[in-house]
PDB file of C-alpha atoms in Angstrom:
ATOM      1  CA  UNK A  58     -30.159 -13.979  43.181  1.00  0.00           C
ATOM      2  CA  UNK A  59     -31.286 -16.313  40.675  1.00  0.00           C
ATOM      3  CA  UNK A  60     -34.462 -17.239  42.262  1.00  0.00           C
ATOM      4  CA  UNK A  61     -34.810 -13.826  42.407  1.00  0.00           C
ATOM      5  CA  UNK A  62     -34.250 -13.205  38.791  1.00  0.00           C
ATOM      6  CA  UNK A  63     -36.298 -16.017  38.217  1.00  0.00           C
ATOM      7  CA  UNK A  64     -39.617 -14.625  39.882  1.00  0.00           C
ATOM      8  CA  UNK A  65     -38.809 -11.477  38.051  1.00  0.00           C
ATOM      9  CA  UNK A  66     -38.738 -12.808  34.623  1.00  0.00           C
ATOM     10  CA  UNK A  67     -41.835 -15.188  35.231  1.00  0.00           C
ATOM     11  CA  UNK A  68     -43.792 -12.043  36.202  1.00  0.00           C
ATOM     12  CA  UNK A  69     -42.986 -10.337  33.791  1.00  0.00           C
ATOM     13  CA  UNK A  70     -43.670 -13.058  31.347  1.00  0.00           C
ATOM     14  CA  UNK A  71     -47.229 -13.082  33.485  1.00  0.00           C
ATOM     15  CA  UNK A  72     -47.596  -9.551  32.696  1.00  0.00           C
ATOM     16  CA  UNK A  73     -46.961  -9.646  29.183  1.00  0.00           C
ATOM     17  CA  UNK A  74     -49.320 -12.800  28.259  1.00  0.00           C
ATOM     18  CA  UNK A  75     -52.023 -10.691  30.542  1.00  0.00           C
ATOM     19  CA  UNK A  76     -52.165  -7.627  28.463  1.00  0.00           C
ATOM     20  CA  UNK A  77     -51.958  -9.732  25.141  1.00  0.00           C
ATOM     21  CA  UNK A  78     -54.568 -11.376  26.356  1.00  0.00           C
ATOM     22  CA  UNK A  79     -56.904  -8.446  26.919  1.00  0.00           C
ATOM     23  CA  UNK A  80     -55.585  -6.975  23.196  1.00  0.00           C
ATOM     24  CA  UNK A  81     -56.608  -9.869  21.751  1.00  0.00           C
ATOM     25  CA  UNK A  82     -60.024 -10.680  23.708  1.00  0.00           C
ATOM     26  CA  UNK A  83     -61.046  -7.208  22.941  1.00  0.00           C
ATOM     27  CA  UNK A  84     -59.872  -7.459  19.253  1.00  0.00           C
ATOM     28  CA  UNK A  85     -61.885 -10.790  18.962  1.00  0.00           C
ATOM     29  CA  UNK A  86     -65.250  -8.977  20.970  1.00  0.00           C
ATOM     30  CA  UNK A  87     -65.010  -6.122  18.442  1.00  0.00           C
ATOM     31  CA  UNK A  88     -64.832  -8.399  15.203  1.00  0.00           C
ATOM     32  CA  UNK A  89     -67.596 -10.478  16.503  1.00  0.00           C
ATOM     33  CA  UNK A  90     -69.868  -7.571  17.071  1.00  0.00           C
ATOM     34  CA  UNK A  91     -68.995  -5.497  13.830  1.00  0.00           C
ATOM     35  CA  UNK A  92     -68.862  -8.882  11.467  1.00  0.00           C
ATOM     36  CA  UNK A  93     -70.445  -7.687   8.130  1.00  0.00           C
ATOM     37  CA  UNK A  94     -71.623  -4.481   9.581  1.00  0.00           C
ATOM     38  CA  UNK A  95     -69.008  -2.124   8.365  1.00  0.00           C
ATOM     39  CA  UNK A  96     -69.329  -1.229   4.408  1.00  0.00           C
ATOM     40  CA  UNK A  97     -68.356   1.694   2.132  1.00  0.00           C
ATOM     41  CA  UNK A  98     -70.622   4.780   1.512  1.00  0.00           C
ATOM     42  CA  UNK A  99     -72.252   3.149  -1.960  1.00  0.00           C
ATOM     43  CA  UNK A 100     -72.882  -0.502  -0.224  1.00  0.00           C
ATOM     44  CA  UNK A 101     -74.350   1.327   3.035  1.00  0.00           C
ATOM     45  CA  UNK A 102     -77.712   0.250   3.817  1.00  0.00           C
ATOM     46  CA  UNK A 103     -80.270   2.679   4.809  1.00  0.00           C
ATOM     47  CA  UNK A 104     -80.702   4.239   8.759  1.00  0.00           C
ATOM     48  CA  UNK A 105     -82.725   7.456   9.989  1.00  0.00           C
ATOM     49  CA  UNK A 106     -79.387   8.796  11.102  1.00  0.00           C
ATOM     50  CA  UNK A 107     -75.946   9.128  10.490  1.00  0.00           C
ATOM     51  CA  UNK A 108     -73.517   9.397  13.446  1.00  0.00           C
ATOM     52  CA  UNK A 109     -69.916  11.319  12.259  1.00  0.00           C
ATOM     53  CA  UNK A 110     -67.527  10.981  15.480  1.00  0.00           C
ATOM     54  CA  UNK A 111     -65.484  14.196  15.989  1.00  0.00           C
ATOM     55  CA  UNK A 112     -61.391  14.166  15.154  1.00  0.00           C
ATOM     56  CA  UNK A 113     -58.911  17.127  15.382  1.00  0.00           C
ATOM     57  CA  UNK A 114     -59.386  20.464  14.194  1.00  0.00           C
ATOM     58  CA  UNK A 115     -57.280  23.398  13.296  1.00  0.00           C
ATOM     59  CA  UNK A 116     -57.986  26.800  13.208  1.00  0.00           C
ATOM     60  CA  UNK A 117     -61.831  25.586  13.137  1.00  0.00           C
ATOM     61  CA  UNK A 118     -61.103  23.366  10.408  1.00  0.00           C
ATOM     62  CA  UNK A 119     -61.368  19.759  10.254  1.00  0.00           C
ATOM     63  CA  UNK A 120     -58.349  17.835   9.830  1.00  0.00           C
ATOM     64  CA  UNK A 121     -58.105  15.106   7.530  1.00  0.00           C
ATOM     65  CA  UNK A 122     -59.573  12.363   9.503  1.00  0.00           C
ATOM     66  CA  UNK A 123     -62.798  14.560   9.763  1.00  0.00           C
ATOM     67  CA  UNK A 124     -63.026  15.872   6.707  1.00  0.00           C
ATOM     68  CA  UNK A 125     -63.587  12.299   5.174  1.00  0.00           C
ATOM     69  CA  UNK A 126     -66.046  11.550   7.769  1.00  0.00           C
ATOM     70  CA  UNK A 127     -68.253  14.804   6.839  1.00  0.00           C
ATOM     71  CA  UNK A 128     -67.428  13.813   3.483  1.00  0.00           C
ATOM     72  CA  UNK A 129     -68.896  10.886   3.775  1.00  0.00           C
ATOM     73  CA  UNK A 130     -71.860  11.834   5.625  1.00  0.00           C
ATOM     74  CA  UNK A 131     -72.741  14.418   3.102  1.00  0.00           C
ATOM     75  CA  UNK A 132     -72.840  11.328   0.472  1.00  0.00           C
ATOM     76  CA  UNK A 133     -75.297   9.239   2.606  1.00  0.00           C
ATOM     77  CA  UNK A 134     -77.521  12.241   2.958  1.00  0.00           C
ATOM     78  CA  UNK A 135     -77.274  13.409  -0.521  1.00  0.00           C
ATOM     79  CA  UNK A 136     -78.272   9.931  -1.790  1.00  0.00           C
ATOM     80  CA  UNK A 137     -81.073   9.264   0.534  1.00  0.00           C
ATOM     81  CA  UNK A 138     -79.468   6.217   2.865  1.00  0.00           C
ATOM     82  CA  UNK A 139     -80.294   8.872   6.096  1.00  0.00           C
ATOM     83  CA  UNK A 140     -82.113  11.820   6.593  1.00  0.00           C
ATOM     84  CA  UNK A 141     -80.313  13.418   9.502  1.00  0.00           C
ATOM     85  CA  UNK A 142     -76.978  13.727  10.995  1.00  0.00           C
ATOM     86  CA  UNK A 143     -75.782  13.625  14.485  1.00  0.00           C
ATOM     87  CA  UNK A 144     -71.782  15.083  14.845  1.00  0.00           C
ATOM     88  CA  UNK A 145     -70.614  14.098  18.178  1.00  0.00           C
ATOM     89  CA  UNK A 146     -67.561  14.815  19.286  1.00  0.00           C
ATOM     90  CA  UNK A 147     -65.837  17.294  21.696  1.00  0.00           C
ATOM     91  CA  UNK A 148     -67.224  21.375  21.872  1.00  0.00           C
ATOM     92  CA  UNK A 149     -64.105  22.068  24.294  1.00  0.00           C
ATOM     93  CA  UNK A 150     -61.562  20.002  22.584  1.00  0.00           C
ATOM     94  CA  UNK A 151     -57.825  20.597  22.876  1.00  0.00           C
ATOM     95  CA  UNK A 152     -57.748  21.586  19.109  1.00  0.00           C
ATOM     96  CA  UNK A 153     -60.996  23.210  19.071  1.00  0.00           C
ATOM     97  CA  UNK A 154     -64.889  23.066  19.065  1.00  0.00           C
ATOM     98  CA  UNK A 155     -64.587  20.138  17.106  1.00  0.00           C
ATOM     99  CA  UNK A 156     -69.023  20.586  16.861  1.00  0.00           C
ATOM    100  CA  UNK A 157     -69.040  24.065  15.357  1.00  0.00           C
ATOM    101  CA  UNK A 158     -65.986  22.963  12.765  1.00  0.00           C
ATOM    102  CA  UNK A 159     -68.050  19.882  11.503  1.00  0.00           C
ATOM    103  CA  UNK A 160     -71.121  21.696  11.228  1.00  0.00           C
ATOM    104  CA  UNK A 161     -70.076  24.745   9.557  1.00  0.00           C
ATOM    105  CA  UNK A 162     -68.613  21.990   7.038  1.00  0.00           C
ATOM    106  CA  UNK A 163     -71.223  20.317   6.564  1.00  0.00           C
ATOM    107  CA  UNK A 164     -73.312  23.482   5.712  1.00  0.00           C
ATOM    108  CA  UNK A 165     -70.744  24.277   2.831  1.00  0.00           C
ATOM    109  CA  UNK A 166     -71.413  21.477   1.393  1.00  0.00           C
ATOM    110  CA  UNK A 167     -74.836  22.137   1.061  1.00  0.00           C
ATOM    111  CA  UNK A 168     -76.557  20.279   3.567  1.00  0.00           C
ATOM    112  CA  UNK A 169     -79.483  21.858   5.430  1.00  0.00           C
ATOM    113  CA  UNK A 170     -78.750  23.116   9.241  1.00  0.00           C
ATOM    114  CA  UNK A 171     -81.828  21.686  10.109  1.00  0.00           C
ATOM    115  CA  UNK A 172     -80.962  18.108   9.777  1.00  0.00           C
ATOM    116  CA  UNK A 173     -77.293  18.572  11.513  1.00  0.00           C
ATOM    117  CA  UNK A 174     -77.800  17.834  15.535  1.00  0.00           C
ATOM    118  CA  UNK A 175     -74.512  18.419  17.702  1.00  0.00           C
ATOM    119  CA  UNK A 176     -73.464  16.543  20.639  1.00  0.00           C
ATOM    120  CA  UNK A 177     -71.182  18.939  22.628  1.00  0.00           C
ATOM    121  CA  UNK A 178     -69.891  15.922  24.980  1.00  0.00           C
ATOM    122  CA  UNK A 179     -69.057  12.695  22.485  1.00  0.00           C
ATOM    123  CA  UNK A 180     -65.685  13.196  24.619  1.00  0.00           C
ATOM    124  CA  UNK A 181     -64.777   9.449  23.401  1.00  0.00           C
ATOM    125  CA  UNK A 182     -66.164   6.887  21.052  1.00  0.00           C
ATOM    126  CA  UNK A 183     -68.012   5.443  24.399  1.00  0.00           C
ATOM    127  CA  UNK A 184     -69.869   8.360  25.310  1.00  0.00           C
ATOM    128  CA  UNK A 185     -70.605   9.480  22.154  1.00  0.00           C
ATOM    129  CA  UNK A 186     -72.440   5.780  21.199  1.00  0.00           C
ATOM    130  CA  UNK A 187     -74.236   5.762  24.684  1.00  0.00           C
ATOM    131  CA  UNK A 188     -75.345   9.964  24.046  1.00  0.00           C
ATOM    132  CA  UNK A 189     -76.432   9.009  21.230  1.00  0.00           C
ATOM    133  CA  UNK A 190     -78.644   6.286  22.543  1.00  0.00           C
ATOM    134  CA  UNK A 191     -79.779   7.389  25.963  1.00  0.00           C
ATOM    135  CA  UNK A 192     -79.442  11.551  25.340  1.00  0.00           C
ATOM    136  CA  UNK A 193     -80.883  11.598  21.752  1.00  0.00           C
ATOM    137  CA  UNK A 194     -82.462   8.227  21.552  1.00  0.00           C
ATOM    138  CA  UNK A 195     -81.461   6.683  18.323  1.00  0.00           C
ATOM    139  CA  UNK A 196     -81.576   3.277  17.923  1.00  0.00           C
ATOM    140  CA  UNK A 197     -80.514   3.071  14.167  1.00  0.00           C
ATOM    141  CA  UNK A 198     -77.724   4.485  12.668  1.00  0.00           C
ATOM    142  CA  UNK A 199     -74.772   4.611  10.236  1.00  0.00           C
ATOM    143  CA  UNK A 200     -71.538   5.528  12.149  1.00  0.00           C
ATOM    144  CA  UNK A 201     -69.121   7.036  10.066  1.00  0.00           C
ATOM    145  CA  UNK A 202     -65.297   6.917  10.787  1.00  0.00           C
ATOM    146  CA  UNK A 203     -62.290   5.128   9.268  1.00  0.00           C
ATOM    147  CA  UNK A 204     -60.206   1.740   9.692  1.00  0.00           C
ATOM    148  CA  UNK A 205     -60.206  -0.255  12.557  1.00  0.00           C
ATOM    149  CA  UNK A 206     -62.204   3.000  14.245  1.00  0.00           C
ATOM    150  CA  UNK A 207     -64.943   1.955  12.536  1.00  0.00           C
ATOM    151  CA  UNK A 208     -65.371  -1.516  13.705  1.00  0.00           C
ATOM    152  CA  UNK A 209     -64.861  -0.539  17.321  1.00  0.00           C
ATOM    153  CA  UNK A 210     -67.373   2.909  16.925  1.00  0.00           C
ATOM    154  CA  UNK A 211     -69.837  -0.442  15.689  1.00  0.00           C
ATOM    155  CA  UNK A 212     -69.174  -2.888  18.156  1.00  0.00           C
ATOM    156  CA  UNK A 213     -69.978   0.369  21.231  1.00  0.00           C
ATOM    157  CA  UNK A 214     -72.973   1.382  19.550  1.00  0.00           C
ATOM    158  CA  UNK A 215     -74.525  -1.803  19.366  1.00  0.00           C
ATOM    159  CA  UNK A 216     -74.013  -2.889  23.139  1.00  0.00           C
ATOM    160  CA  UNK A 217     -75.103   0.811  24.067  1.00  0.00           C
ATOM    161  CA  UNK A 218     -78.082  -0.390  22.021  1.00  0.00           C
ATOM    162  CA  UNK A 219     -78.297   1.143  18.609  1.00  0.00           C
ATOM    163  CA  UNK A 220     -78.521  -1.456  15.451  1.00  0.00           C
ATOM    164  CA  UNK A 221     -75.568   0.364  13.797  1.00  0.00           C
ATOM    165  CA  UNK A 222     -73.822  -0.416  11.051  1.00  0.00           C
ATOM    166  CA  UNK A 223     -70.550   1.513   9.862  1.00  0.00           C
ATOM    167  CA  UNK A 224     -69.375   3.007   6.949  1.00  0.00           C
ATOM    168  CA  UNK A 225     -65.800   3.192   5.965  1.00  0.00           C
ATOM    169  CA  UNK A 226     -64.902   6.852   5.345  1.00  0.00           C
ATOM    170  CA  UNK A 227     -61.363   7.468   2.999  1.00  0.00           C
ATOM    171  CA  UNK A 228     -58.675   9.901   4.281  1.00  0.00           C
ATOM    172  CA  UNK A 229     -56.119  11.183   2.412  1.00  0.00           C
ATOM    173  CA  UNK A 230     -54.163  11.159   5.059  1.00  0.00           C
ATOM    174  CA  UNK A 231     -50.180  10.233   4.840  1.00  0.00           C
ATOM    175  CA  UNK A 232     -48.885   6.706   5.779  1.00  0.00           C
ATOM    176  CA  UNK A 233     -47.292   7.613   8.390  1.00  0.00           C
ATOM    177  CA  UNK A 234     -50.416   9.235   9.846  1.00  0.00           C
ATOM    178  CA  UNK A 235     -52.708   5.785   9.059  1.00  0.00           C
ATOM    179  CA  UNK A 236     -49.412   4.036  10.897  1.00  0.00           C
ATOM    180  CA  UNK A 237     -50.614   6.251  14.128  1.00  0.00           C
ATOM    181  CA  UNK A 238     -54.049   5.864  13.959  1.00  0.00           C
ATOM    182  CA  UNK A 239     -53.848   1.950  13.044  1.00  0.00           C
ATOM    183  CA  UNK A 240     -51.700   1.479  16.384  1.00  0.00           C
ATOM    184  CA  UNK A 241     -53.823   3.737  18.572  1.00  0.00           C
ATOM    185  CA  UNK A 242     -56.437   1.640  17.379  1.00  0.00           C
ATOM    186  CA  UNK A 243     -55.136  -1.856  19.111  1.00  0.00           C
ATOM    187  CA  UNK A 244     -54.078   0.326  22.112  1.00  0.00           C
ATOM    188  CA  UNK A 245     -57.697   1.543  22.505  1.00  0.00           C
ATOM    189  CA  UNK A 246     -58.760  -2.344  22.472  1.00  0.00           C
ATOM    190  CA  UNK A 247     -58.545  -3.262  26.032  1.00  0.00           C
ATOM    191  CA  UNK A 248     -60.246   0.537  26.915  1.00  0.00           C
ATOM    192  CA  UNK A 249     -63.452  -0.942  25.707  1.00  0.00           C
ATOM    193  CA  UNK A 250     -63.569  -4.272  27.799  1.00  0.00           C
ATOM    194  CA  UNK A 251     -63.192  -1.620  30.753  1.00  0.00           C
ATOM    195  CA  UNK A 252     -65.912   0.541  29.475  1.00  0.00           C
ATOM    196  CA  UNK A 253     -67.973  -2.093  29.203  1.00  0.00           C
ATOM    197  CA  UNK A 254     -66.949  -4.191  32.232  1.00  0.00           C
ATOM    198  CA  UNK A 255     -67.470  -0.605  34.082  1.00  0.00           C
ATOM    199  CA  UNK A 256     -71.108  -0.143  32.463  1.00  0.00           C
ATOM    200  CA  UNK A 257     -69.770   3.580  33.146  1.00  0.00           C
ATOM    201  CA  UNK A 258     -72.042   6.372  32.230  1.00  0.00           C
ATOM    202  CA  UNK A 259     -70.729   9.089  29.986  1.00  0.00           C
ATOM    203  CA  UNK A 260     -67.981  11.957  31.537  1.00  0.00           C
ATOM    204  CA  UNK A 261     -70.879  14.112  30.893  1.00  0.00           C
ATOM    205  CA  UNK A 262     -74.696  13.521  31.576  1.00  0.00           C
ATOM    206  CA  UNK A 263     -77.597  15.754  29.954  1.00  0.00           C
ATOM    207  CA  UNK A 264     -81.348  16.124  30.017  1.00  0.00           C
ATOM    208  CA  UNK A 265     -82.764  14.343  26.721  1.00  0.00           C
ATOM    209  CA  UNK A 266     -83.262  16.048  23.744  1.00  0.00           C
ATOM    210  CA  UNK A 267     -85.909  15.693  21.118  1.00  0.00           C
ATOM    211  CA  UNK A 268     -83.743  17.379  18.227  1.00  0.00           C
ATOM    212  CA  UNK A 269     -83.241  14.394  16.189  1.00  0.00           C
ATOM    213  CA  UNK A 270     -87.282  13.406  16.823  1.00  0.00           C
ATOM    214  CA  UNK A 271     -88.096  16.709  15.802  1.00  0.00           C
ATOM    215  CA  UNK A 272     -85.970  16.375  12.343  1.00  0.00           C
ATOM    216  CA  UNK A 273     -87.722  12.966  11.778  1.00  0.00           C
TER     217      UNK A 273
END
């Protein structure tokens, strides 16, 4: 029985040390790629585009989270660091057309529907950094999100190819919703060493599309 208990508790121990391993291989890939790339919305360099991943809705509304993204975007674009603005996120989402919500606020406050391009299929930070390279080929952008989201969004978009650099949105969001997202965030680590181990395409393939060329 002891052997027994033995084998159990060294695989366990195996186990443990594996996953740890993966957290903190992916944590290390991410920091690597996003070093000195991630700034807030007055020390953001310039970039033709800016790329606001989607977040929860309700009742058509963004949440929170997304509000400071759009929030944010709306400041690049008002002070001339981008000239267009891709929202990519999820048209069919659980909590709603997460597309339609972020444009309609984005036209509220005031910026033009021409320069606002939706991505129906940005179903995860993944596919919406490779969509936005191989569907609506941009390879410069600001991606706008918050925390450690930011960093990883970075990190995606430049191995899908972009020369992103992210910008730190604010959220006034309560603690024990930043507590959520900041653990949800190391959980999601060793996702992207499969995503990119898998070279997967996105959940959701389309024809290109010329929109953002055509706002340029």
């Amino acid at each position: 029985m002891r052997s027994v208990g033995g084998k159990l508790v060294r695989l366990v121990g195996a186990g443990v040390a594996l996953v740890l391993a993966v957290v903190l291989g992916s944590a290390g890939w991410v920091a690597y790629e996003s070093y000195g790339r991630v700034h807030d919305v007055p020390d953001a360099p310039e970039a033709p585009v800016v790329l606001v991943l989607g977040s929860q809705v309700r009742d058509g509304k963004p949440m929170k989270y997304l509000t400071g993204r759009l929030d944010a975007a709306v400041a690049l674009v008002e002070s001339g660091r981008a000239q267009a603005i891709l929202v990519s996120g999820d048209a069919n989402g659980a909590s709603g057309n997460e597309i339609a919500a972020m444009t309609d606020y984005l036209v509220d406050a005031g910026i033009d529907s021409s320069i606002i391009v939706g991505d129906d299929y940005g179903l995860d930070t993944y596919d919406s950094c490779v969509r936005a390279a191989e569907t609506f080929g941009v390879t410069d952008a600001l991606v706008v999100s918050q925390g450690l989201h930011v960093s990883r969004a970075v990190a995606l978009c430049r191995d899908a190819g972009i020369d992103a650099h992210g910008v730190d949105a604010e959220c006034d969001c309560n603690p024990m919703a930043l507590a959520r997202n900041f653990g949800r965030e190391w959980l999601a680590r060793p996702k992207v060493v499969l995503d990119l181990m898998s070279g997967r395409p996105p959940a959701v393939q389309t024809p290109p599309d010329d929109a953002l060329i055509a706002v340029g």
